[in-house]
Amino acid sequence: MKITFLEAVVPLTKTFSLENGVLTKTGHPRVIDCTSHVEEFESIEELFEHLKRHAVLGRSMLKGNVNRKLIMESRAGSTDPNAPTRVLLLDLDGVKDVDTVERFLKLLGLDDVDYVVQYSCSMGVIPSRGISAHILILLSSEKAPAILKQWLMHQNLTIPVLRNNIGLTRTNNALRWTLDVSTCQNDKLIYIAPPILGPGVVDSWTGDRIQLVKKTQRTTDLPGVVPSAEANRISAEKVLNELRDHGGLPKKKHSSLKSQGPIE
């Protein structure tokens, strides 16, 4: 198995500073040119070591792998969107109804498998935000990104903790998922570097931000069912209109997707 990390001219992480006593956050830098570093691994332990080493260097992880070496150039078109993977990536963004990663994984039926967890920059700096973390698990067999996306959507729509935290995007026309469904995409950037803290910024996080947790199983299959894209679309549309109705908005008109090759 392979994993790709990307290097830029600046550290790929968030910066926190105090301005007149108010905590200010600067998001991840928007860079175009980058250099790729491809690592091979056979176990979750090796994956863990690669993540730690590249995180300290201020690099980000690419969910998929590049099809050519990048040397300070754009990564556009460098990944195969349909390439299968054995890495399941779960991205929690500010979940407040579950207090530990362990309890979250139990809800998904993944509490008996090894995993690597990388706690986000905000953990410890913005404690009130809830759990924000990336969780990496090795699958027993390769899965296509499209399958992983439908599985992730199904978890959001059926697990109460995730379902209750779904919201609307700023346009009120789409769902803001509790468990990110885009982490299945091979072009997805995963930020793993520790935060940059300005003078006076307090980080209450204790311990390592990247941790390896050993369980009884080394790998796993996707637990539960993987619904069809149409079944998920119907369920998601129902949730969308419930949230719009709660906000005093009319139902969104039905739309359909047309596919041309791998593109919807």
PDB file of C-alpha atoms in Angstrom:
ATOM      1  CA  MET A   1       0.000   0.000   0.000  1.00  0.00           C
ATOM      2  CA  LYS A   2       1.079   3.576  -0.607  1.00  0.00           C
ATOM      3  CA  ILE A   3       0.327   6.937   0.942  1.00  0.00           C
ATOM      4  CA  THR A   4       1.136  10.392  -0.452  1.00  0.00           C
ATOM      5  CA  PHE A   5       2.112  13.504   1.486  1.00  0.00           C
ATOM      6  CA  LEU A   6       2.351  17.013   0.050  1.00  0.00           C
ATOM      7  CA  GLU A   7       4.903  19.679   0.882  1.00  0.00           C
ATOM      8  CA  ALA A   8       4.532  23.412   0.177  1.00  0.00           C
ATOM      9  CA  VAL A   9       6.686  26.478   0.761  1.00  0.00           C
ATOM     10  CA  VAL A  10       4.786  27.151   4.002  1.00  0.00           C
ATOM     11  CA  PRO A  11       3.539  24.782   6.724  1.00  0.00           C
ATOM     12  CA  LEU A  12       0.121  23.401   5.808  1.00  0.00           C
ATOM     13  CA  THR A  13      -1.651  24.104   9.071  1.00  0.00           C
ATOM     14  CA  LYS A  14      -3.803  26.618  10.935  1.00  0.00           C
ATOM     15  CA  THR A  15      -2.412  29.561  12.897  1.00  0.00           C
ATOM     16  CA  PHE A  16      -3.961  30.877  16.104  1.00  0.00           C
ATOM     17  CA  SER A  17      -3.161  34.291  17.543  1.00  0.00           C
ATOM     18  CA  LEU A  18      -4.484  36.780  20.083  1.00  0.00           C
ATOM     19  CA  GLU A  19      -5.635  40.168  18.860  1.00  0.00           C
ATOM     20  CA  ASN A  20      -6.658  42.494  21.680  1.00  0.00           C
ATOM     21  CA  GLY A  21      -7.301  39.459  23.832  1.00  0.00           C
ATOM     22  CA  VAL A  22      -9.536  37.791  21.228  1.00  0.00           C
ATOM     23  CA  LEU A  23      -8.537  34.426  19.756  1.00  0.00           C
ATOM     24  CA  THR A  24      -8.147  34.662  15.976  1.00  0.00           C
ATOM     25  CA  LYS A  25      -7.782  31.724  13.604  1.00  0.00           C
ATOM     26  CA  THR A  26      -6.061  31.797  10.225  1.00  0.00           C
ATOM     27  CA  GLY A  27      -7.103  28.876   8.034  1.00  0.00           C
ATOM     28  CA  HIS A  28      -4.914  26.499   6.112  1.00  0.00           C
ATOM     29  CA  PRO A  29      -2.862  28.372   3.511  1.00  0.00           C
ATOM     30  CA  ARG A  30      -4.184  28.134  -0.024  1.00  0.00           C
ATOM     31  CA  VAL A  31      -1.234  26.916  -2.047  1.00  0.00           C
ATOM     32  CA  ILE A  32      -1.115  25.727  -5.636  1.00  0.00           C
ATOM     33  CA  ASP A  33       2.396  24.385  -6.092  1.00  0.00           C
ATOM     34  CA  CYS A  34       3.522  21.426  -4.036  1.00  0.00           C
ATOM     35  CA  THR A  35       5.977  18.521  -3.948  1.00  0.00           C
ATOM     36  CA  SER A  36       4.795  14.953  -3.406  1.00  0.00           C
ATOM     37  CA  HIS A  37       6.347  12.365  -1.112  1.00  0.00           C
ATOM     38  CA  VAL A  38       5.107   8.787  -1.553  1.00  0.00           C
ATOM     39  CA  GLU A  39       5.582   6.268   1.256  1.00  0.00           C
ATOM     40  CA  GLU A  40       4.905   2.529   1.288  1.00  0.00           C
ATOM     41  CA  PHE A  41       3.383   0.709   4.246  1.00  0.00           C
ATOM     42  CA  GLU A  42       2.101  -2.758   5.062  1.00  0.00           C
ATOM     43  CA  SER A  43       0.608  -2.203   8.510  1.00  0.00           C
ATOM     44  CA  ILE A  44      -1.227   0.370  10.600  1.00  0.00           C
ATOM     45  CA  GLU A  45       1.973   0.798  12.633  1.00  0.00           C
ATOM     46  CA  GLU A  46       3.944   1.854   9.549  1.00  0.00           C
ATOM     47  CA  LEU A  47       1.152   4.201   8.486  1.00  0.00           C
ATOM     48  CA  PHE A  48       1.252   5.748  11.967  1.00  0.00           C
ATOM     49  CA  GLU A  49       4.996   6.383  11.755  1.00  0.00           C
ATOM     50  CA  HIS A  50       4.675   8.029   8.320  1.00  0.00           C
ATOM     51  CA  LEU A  51       1.900  10.318   9.576  1.00  0.00           C
ATOM     52  CA  LYS A  52       3.906  11.444  12.600  1.00  0.00           C
ATOM     53  CA  ARG A  53       7.038  12.183  10.594  1.00  0.00           C
ATOM     54  CA  HIS A  54       5.355  14.187   7.849  1.00  0.00           C
ATOM     55  CA  ALA A  55       3.076  16.058  10.278  1.00  0.00           C
ATOM     56  CA  VAL A  56       6.102  17.439  12.141  1.00  0.00           C
ATOM     57  CA  LEU A  57       7.441  18.672   8.796  1.00  0.00           C
ATOM     58  CA  GLY A  58       4.257  20.696   8.202  1.00  0.00           C
ATOM     59  CA  ARG A  59       2.973  18.551   5.336  1.00  0.00           C
ATOM     60  CA  SER A  60      -0.529  17.380   4.507  1.00  0.00           C
ATOM     61  CA  MET A  61      -1.776  13.943   3.539  1.00  0.00           C
ATOM     62  CA  LEU A  62      -3.508  13.220   0.241  1.00  0.00           C
ATOM     63  CA  LYS A  63      -6.381  10.751   0.555  1.00  0.00           C
ATOM     64  CA  GLY A  64      -5.401   9.086  -2.708  1.00  0.00           C
ATOM     65  CA  ASN A  65      -2.082   8.764  -4.469  1.00  0.00           C
ATOM     66  CA  VAL A  66      -0.495  10.810  -7.227  1.00  0.00           C
ATOM     67  CA  ASN A  67       0.114   9.225 -10.616  1.00  0.00           C
ATOM     68  CA  ARG A  68       3.313  11.196 -11.165  1.00  0.00           C
ATOM     69  CA  LYS A  69       5.990  12.827  -9.055  1.00  0.00           C
ATOM     70  CA  LEU A  70       5.128  16.439  -8.231  1.00  0.00           C
ATOM     71  CA  ILE A  71       7.945  18.946  -7.832  1.00  0.00           C
ATOM     72  CA  MET A  72       6.602  22.353  -6.836  1.00  0.00           C
ATOM     73  CA  GLU A  73       3.730  22.194  -9.297  1.00  0.00           C
ATOM     74  CA  SER A  74      -0.048  22.029  -9.308  1.00  0.00           C
ATOM     75  CA  ARG A  75      -1.559  18.699  -8.272  1.00  0.00           C
ATOM     76  CA  ALA A  76      -4.516  19.162 -10.642  1.00  0.00           C
ATOM     77  CA  GLY A  77      -5.190  15.943 -12.540  1.00  0.00           C
ATOM     78  CA  SER A  78      -2.575  13.999 -10.578  1.00  0.00           C
ATOM     79  CA  THR A  79      -5.021  11.565  -8.926  1.00  0.00           C
ATOM     80  CA  ASP A  80      -7.340   8.889 -10.290  1.00  0.00           C
ATOM     81  CA  PRO A  81     -10.823   9.608  -8.854  1.00  0.00           C
ATOM     82  CA  ASN A  82     -11.852   5.956  -9.205  1.00  0.00           C
ATOM     83  CA  ALA A  83      -8.760   4.246  -7.802  1.00  0.00           C
ATOM     84  CA  PRO A  84      -9.785   1.848  -4.991  1.00  0.00           C
ATOM     85  CA  THR A  85      -8.287   2.107  -1.522  1.00  0.00           C
ATOM     86  CA  ARG A  86      -7.885   0.148   1.685  1.00  0.00           C
ATOM     87  CA  VAL A  87      -7.757   3.250   3.881  1.00  0.00           C
ATOM     88  CA  LEU A  88     -11.053   4.293   5.463  1.00  0.00           C
ATOM     89  CA  LEU A  89     -10.861   7.901   6.645  1.00  0.00           C
ATOM     90  CA  LEU A  90     -13.387   9.285   9.114  1.00  0.00           C
ATOM     91  CA  ASP A  91     -13.392  13.063   9.582  1.00  0.00           C
ATOM     92  CA  LEU A  92     -15.248  14.390  12.616  1.00  0.00           C
ATOM     93  CA  ASP A  93     -15.774  18.141  12.649  1.00  0.00           C
ATOM     94  CA  GLY A  94     -16.890  19.541  15.984  1.00  0.00           C
ATOM     95  CA  VAL A  95     -19.085  16.697  17.265  1.00  0.00           C
ATOM     96  CA  LYS A  96     -20.369  17.559  20.756  1.00  0.00           C
ATOM     97  CA  ASP A  97     -22.757  14.683  21.507  1.00  0.00           C
ATOM     98  CA  VAL A  98     -19.968  12.083  21.833  1.00  0.00           C
ATOM     99  CA  ASP A  99     -17.138  12.765  24.237  1.00  0.00           C
ATOM    100  CA  THR A 100     -14.500  10.292  22.971  1.00  0.00           C
ATOM    101  CA  VAL A 101     -13.371   8.767  19.693  1.00  0.00           C
ATOM    102  CA  GLU A 102     -13.806   5.326  21.264  1.00  0.00           C
ATOM    103  CA  ARG A 103     -17.517   5.883  21.856  1.00  0.00           C
ATOM    104  CA  PHE A 104     -17.955   7.271  18.369  1.00  0.00           C
ATOM    105  CA  LEU A 105     -16.357   4.209  16.765  1.00  0.00           C
ATOM    106  CA  LYS A 106     -18.601   1.947  18.814  1.00  0.00           C
ATOM    107  CA  LEU A 107     -21.637   3.650  17.274  1.00  0.00           C
ATOM    108  CA  LEU A 108     -20.283   2.722  13.833  1.00  0.00           C
ATOM    109  CA  GLY A 109     -19.492  -0.865  14.816  1.00  0.00           C
ATOM    110  CA  LEU A 110     -15.756  -0.222  14.480  1.00  0.00           C
ATOM    111  CA  ASP A 111     -14.703  -0.511  18.114  1.00  0.00           C
ATOM    112  CA  ASP A 112     -12.673  -3.737  17.710  1.00  0.00           C
ATOM    113  CA  VAL A 113     -10.206  -2.661  14.976  1.00  0.00           C
ATOM    114  CA  ASP A 114      -6.825  -0.880  15.146  1.00  0.00           C
ATOM    115  CA  TYR A 115      -6.869   2.782  14.191  1.00  0.00           C
ATOM    116  CA  VAL A 116      -4.777   5.927  14.019  1.00  0.00           C
ATOM    117  CA  VAL A 117      -6.373   9.132  15.281  1.00  0.00           C
ATOM    118  CA  GLN A 118      -5.093  12.615  14.492  1.00  0.00           C
ATOM    119  CA  TYR A 119      -6.728  15.315  16.603  1.00  0.00           C
ATOM    120  CA  SER A 120      -7.257  18.584  14.763  1.00  0.00           C
ATOM    121  CA  CYS A 121      -5.602  21.941  15.381  1.00  0.00           C
ATOM    122  CA  SER A 122      -8.641  23.252  17.257  1.00  0.00           C
ATOM    123  CA  MET A 123      -8.632  20.489  19.876  1.00  0.00           C
ATOM    124  CA  GLY A 124      -7.255  22.065  23.028  1.00  0.00           C
ATOM    125  CA  VAL A 125      -7.223  25.550  21.510  1.00  0.00           C
ATOM    126  CA  ILE A 126     -11.008  25.780  21.089  1.00  0.00           C
ATOM    127  CA  PRO A 127     -12.163  23.158  23.636  1.00  0.00           C
ATOM    128  CA  SER A 128     -15.842  24.066  23.351  1.00  0.00           C
ATOM    129  CA  ARG A 129     -15.953  23.025  19.707  1.00  0.00           C
ATOM    130  CA  GLY A 130     -16.338  19.304  20.399  1.00  0.00           C
ATOM    131  CA  ILE A 131     -14.422  16.395  18.901  1.00  0.00           C
ATOM    132  CA  SER A 132     -12.557  17.233  15.703  1.00  0.00           C
ATOM    133  CA  ALA A 133     -10.328  14.466  14.441  1.00  0.00           C
ATOM    134  CA  HIS A 134      -9.269  12.276  11.544  1.00  0.00           C
ATOM    135  CA  ILE A 135      -9.486   8.525  12.124  1.00  0.00           C
ATOM    136  CA  LEU A 136      -7.687   6.116   9.787  1.00  0.00           C
ATOM    137  CA  ILE A 137      -8.636   2.431   9.621  1.00  0.00           C
ATOM    138  CA  LEU A 138      -7.335  -0.276   7.277  1.00  0.00           C
ATOM    139  CA  LEU A 139      -9.972  -2.203   5.342  1.00  0.00           C
ATOM    140  CA  SER A 140      -9.650  -5.928   4.656  1.00  0.00           C
ATOM    141  CA  SER A 141     -10.097  -5.363   0.919  1.00  0.00           C
ATOM    142  CA  GLU A 142     -10.022  -2.453  -1.504  1.00  0.00           C
ATOM    143  CA  LYS A 143     -13.138  -0.345  -1.900  1.00  0.00           C
ATOM    144  CA  ALA A 144     -14.014   2.171  -4.603  1.00  0.00           C
ATOM    145  CA  PRO A 145     -14.421   5.802  -3.467  1.00  0.00           C
ATOM    146  CA  ALA A 146     -18.050   5.750  -4.666  1.00  0.00           C
ATOM    147  CA  ILE A 147     -18.845   2.858  -2.305  1.00  0.00           C
ATOM    148  CA  LEU A 148     -17.172   4.602   0.629  1.00  0.00           C
ATOM    149  CA  LYS A 149     -19.161   7.771  -0.051  1.00  0.00           C
ATOM    150  CA  GLN A 150     -22.491   5.955   0.084  1.00  0.00           C
ATOM    151  CA  TRP A 151     -21.447   4.204   3.312  1.00  0.00           C
ATOM    152  CA  LEU A 152     -20.434   7.518   4.907  1.00  0.00           C
ATOM    153  CA  MET A 153     -23.714   9.130   3.882  1.00  0.00           C
ATOM    154  CA  HIS A 154     -25.647   6.201   5.345  1.00  0.00           C
ATOM    155  CA  GLN A 155     -23.890   6.596   8.711  1.00  0.00           C
ATOM    156  CA  ASN A 156     -24.841  10.283   8.795  1.00  0.00           C
ATOM    157  CA  LEU A 157     -28.455   9.534   7.980  1.00  0.00           C
ATOM    158  CA  THR A 158     -29.024   6.583  10.328  1.00  0.00           C
ATOM    159  CA  ILE A 159     -26.875   7.070  13.454  1.00  0.00           C
ATOM    160  CA  PRO A 160     -28.771   9.458  15.777  1.00  0.00           C
ATOM    161  CA  VAL A 161     -25.694  11.318  17.050  1.00  0.00           C
ATOM    162  CA  LEU A 162     -24.648  12.093  13.483  1.00  0.00           C
ATOM    163  CA  ARG A 163     -28.171  12.661  12.176  1.00  0.00           C
ATOM    164  CA  ASN A 164     -28.969  15.158  14.936  1.00  0.00           C
ATOM    165  CA  ASN A 165     -25.890  17.227  14.094  1.00  0.00           C
ATOM    166  CA  ILE A 166     -26.563  17.542  10.354  1.00  0.00           C
ATOM    167  CA  GLY A 167     -27.142  21.150   9.377  1.00  0.00           C
ATOM    168  CA  LEU A 168     -27.647  23.296   6.313  1.00  0.00           C
ATOM    169  CA  THR A 169     -24.840  24.924   4.365  1.00  0.00           C
ATOM    170  CA  ARG A 170     -24.730  28.723   4.143  1.00  0.00           C
ATOM    171  CA  THR A 171     -26.869  28.663   1.002  1.00  0.00           C
ATOM    172  CA  ASN A 172     -29.500  26.501   2.752  1.00  0.00           C
ATOM    173  CA  ASN A 173     -29.553  24.343  -0.376  1.00  0.00           C
ATOM    174  CA  ALA A 174     -27.385  21.422   0.748  1.00  0.00           C
ATOM    175  CA  LEU A 175     -26.562  19.413   3.856  1.00  0.00           C
ATOM    176  CA  ARG A 176     -23.574  20.034   6.080  1.00  0.00           C
ATOM    177  CA  TRP A 177     -22.612  16.514   7.109  1.00  0.00           C
ATOM    178  CA  THR A 178     -21.437  15.717  10.635  1.00  0.00           C
ATOM    179  CA  LEU A 179     -19.170  12.971   9.310  1.00  0.00           C
ATOM    180  CA  ASP A 180     -17.508  14.383   6.199  1.00  0.00           C
ATOM    181  CA  VAL A 181     -18.553  12.395   3.108  1.00  0.00           C
ATOM    182  CA  SER A 182     -15.850  13.898   0.874  1.00  0.00           C
ATOM    183  CA  THR A 183     -12.993  12.068   2.625  1.00  0.00           C
ATOM    184  CA  CYS A 184     -13.506   9.185   0.205  1.00  0.00           C
ATOM    185  CA  GLN A 185     -12.236  11.343  -2.660  1.00  0.00           C
ATOM    186  CA  ASN A 186      -8.724  10.595  -3.850  1.00  0.00           C
ATOM    187  CA  ASP A 187      -7.985  14.305  -4.360  1.00  0.00           C
ATOM    188  CA  LYS A 188      -8.981  15.240  -0.799  1.00  0.00           C
ATOM    189  CA  LEU A 189      -6.338  17.036   1.296  1.00  0.00           C
ATOM    190  CA  ILE A 190      -6.109  15.913   4.914  1.00  0.00           C
ATOM    191  CA  TYR A 191      -4.352  18.399   7.187  1.00  0.00           C
ATOM    192  CA  ILE A 192      -2.298  16.599   9.828  1.00  0.00           C
ATOM    193  CA  ALA A 193       0.302  19.161  10.971  1.00  0.00           C
ATOM    194  CA  PRO A 194       0.105  20.629  14.494  1.00  0.00           C
ATOM    195  CA  PRO A 195      -1.159  24.223  14.857  1.00  0.00           C
ATOM    196  CA  ILE A 196       1.052  27.294  14.932  1.00  0.00           C
ATOM    197  CA  LEU A 197       0.330  29.205  18.147  1.00  0.00           C
ATOM    198  CA  GLY A 198       1.052  32.888  18.597  1.00  0.00           C
ATOM    199  CA  PRO A 199       2.147  34.512  21.880  1.00  0.00           C
ATOM    200  CA  GLY A 200      -0.341  34.005  24.682  1.00  0.00           C
ATOM    201  CA  VAL A 201      -2.448  31.371  22.924  1.00  0.00           C
ATOM    202  CA  VAL A 202      -3.260  28.530  25.330  1.00  0.00           C
ATOM    203  CA  ASP A 203      -3.283  24.926  24.114  1.00  0.00           C
ATOM    204  CA  SER A 204      -4.820  22.674  26.763  1.00  0.00           C
ATOM    205  CA  TRP A 205      -4.339  19.517  24.714  1.00  0.00           C
ATOM    206  CA  THR A 206      -2.204  16.971  26.549  1.00  0.00           C
ATOM    207  CA  GLY A 207      -0.419  14.080  24.901  1.00  0.00           C
ATOM    208  CA  ASP A 208       0.286  13.443  21.236  1.00  0.00           C
ATOM    209  CA  ARG A 209      -2.040  14.758  18.550  1.00  0.00           C
ATOM    210  CA  ILE A 210      -1.399  11.631  16.466  1.00  0.00           C
ATOM    211  CA  GLN A 211      -1.980   8.359  18.295  1.00  0.00           C
ATOM    212  CA  LEU A 212      -2.040   4.655  17.442  1.00  0.00           C
ATOM    213  CA  VAL A 213      -4.734   2.633  19.212  1.00  0.00           C
ATOM    214  CA  LYS A 214      -4.476  -1.155  19.119  1.00  0.00           C
ATOM    215  CA  LYS A 215      -7.524  -3.393  19.274  1.00  0.00           C
ATOM    216  CA  THR A 216      -8.296  -7.057  18.578  1.00  0.00           C
ATOM    217  CA  GLN A 217      -8.479  -6.782  14.771  1.00  0.00           C
ATOM    218  CA  ARG A 218      -5.857  -5.416  12.365  1.00  0.00           C
ATOM    219  CA  THR A 219      -8.307  -4.702   9.515  1.00  0.00           C
ATOM    220  CA  THR A 220     -12.062  -4.660   9.006  1.00  0.00           C
ATOM    221  CA  ASP A 221     -14.841  -4.791   6.459  1.00  0.00           C
ATOM    222  CA  LEU A 222     -17.367  -1.977   6.190  1.00  0.00           C
ATOM    223  CA  PRO A 223     -19.947  -2.751   8.895  1.00  0.00           C
ATOM    224  CA  GLY A 224     -23.608  -2.754   8.004  1.00  0.00           C
ATOM    225  CA  VAL A 225     -25.113  -2.168   4.587  1.00  0.00           C
ATOM    226  CA  VAL A 226     -24.095   0.137   1.761  1.00  0.00           C
ATOM    227  CA  PRO A 227     -27.296   1.601   0.268  1.00  0.00           C
ATOM    228  CA  SER A 228     -27.637   2.623  -3.337  1.00  0.00           C
ATOM    229  CA  ALA A 229     -26.939   6.206  -4.313  1.00  0.00           C
ATOM    230  CA  GLU A 230     -30.637   6.675  -5.083  1.00  0.00           C
ATOM    231  CA  ALA A 231     -31.730   5.424  -1.658  1.00  0.00           C
ATOM    232  CA  ASN A 232     -29.300   7.795   0.028  1.00  0.00           C
ATOM    233  CA  ARG A 233     -30.448  10.661  -2.190  1.00  0.00           C
ATOM    234  CA  ILE A 234     -34.063  10.170  -1.148  1.00  0.00           C
ATOM    235  CA  SER A 235     -33.150  10.016   2.544  1.00  0.00           C
ATOM    236  CA  ALA A 236     -30.883  13.055   2.303  1.00  0.00           C
ATOM    237  CA  GLU A 237     -33.545  15.055   0.456  1.00  0.00           C
ATOM    238  CA  LYS A 238     -36.024  14.283   3.238  1.00  0.00           C
ATOM    239  CA  VAL A 239     -33.581  15.549   5.890  1.00  0.00           C
ATOM    240  CA  LEU A 240     -32.820  18.638   3.795  1.00  0.00           C
ATOM    241  CA  ASN A 241     -36.464  19.591   3.528  1.00  0.00           C
ATOM    242  CA  GLU A 242     -37.061  18.942   7.239  1.00  0.00           C
ATOM    243  CA  LEU A 243     -34.261  21.360   8.098  1.00  0.00           C
ATOM    244  CA  ARG A 244     -35.498  23.930   5.574  1.00  0.00           C
ATOM    245  CA  ASP A 245     -39.017  23.675   6.978  1.00  0.00           C
ATOM    246  CA  HIS A 246     -37.663  24.171  10.498  1.00  0.00           C
ATOM    247  CA  GLY A 247     -35.942  27.329   9.269  1.00  0.00           C
ATOM    248  CA  GLY A 248     -39.099  28.653   7.619  1.00  0.00           C
ATOM    249  CA  LEU A 249     -37.917  27.874   4.086  1.00  0.00           C
ATOM    250  CA  PRO A 250     -39.913  26.182   1.309  1.00  0.00           C
ATOM    251  CA  LYS A 251     -39.086  22.690   0.128  1.00  0.00           C
ATOM    252  CA  LYS A 252     -36.234  22.509  -2.327  1.00  0.00           C
ATOM    253  CA  LYS A 253     -37.254  21.528  -5.826  1.00  0.00           C
ATOM    254  CA  HIS A 254     -36.176  18.041  -6.867  1.00  0.00           C
ATOM    255  CA  SER A 255     -33.060  17.839  -9.004  1.00  0.00           C
ATOM    256  CA  SER A 256     -31.485  14.924 -10.828  1.00  0.00           C
ATOM    257  CA  LEU A 257     -27.934  13.988 -11.717  1.00  0.00           C
ATOM    258  CA  LYS A 258     -26.589  13.115 -15.135  1.00  0.00           C
ATOM    259  CA  SER A 259     -23.387  11.115 -15.493  1.00  0.00           C
ATOM    260  CA  GLN A 260     -20.775  11.449 -18.216  1.00  0.00           C
ATOM    261  CA  GLY A 261     -18.134   8.807 -17.618  1.00  0.00           C
ATOM    262  CA  PRO A 262     -16.961   9.056 -13.985  1.00  0.00           C
ATOM    263  CA  ILE A 263     -18.301  12.597 -13.604  1.00  0.00           C
ATOM    264  CA  GLU A 264     -21.740  13.357 -12.169  1.00  0.00           C
TER     265      GLU A 264
END
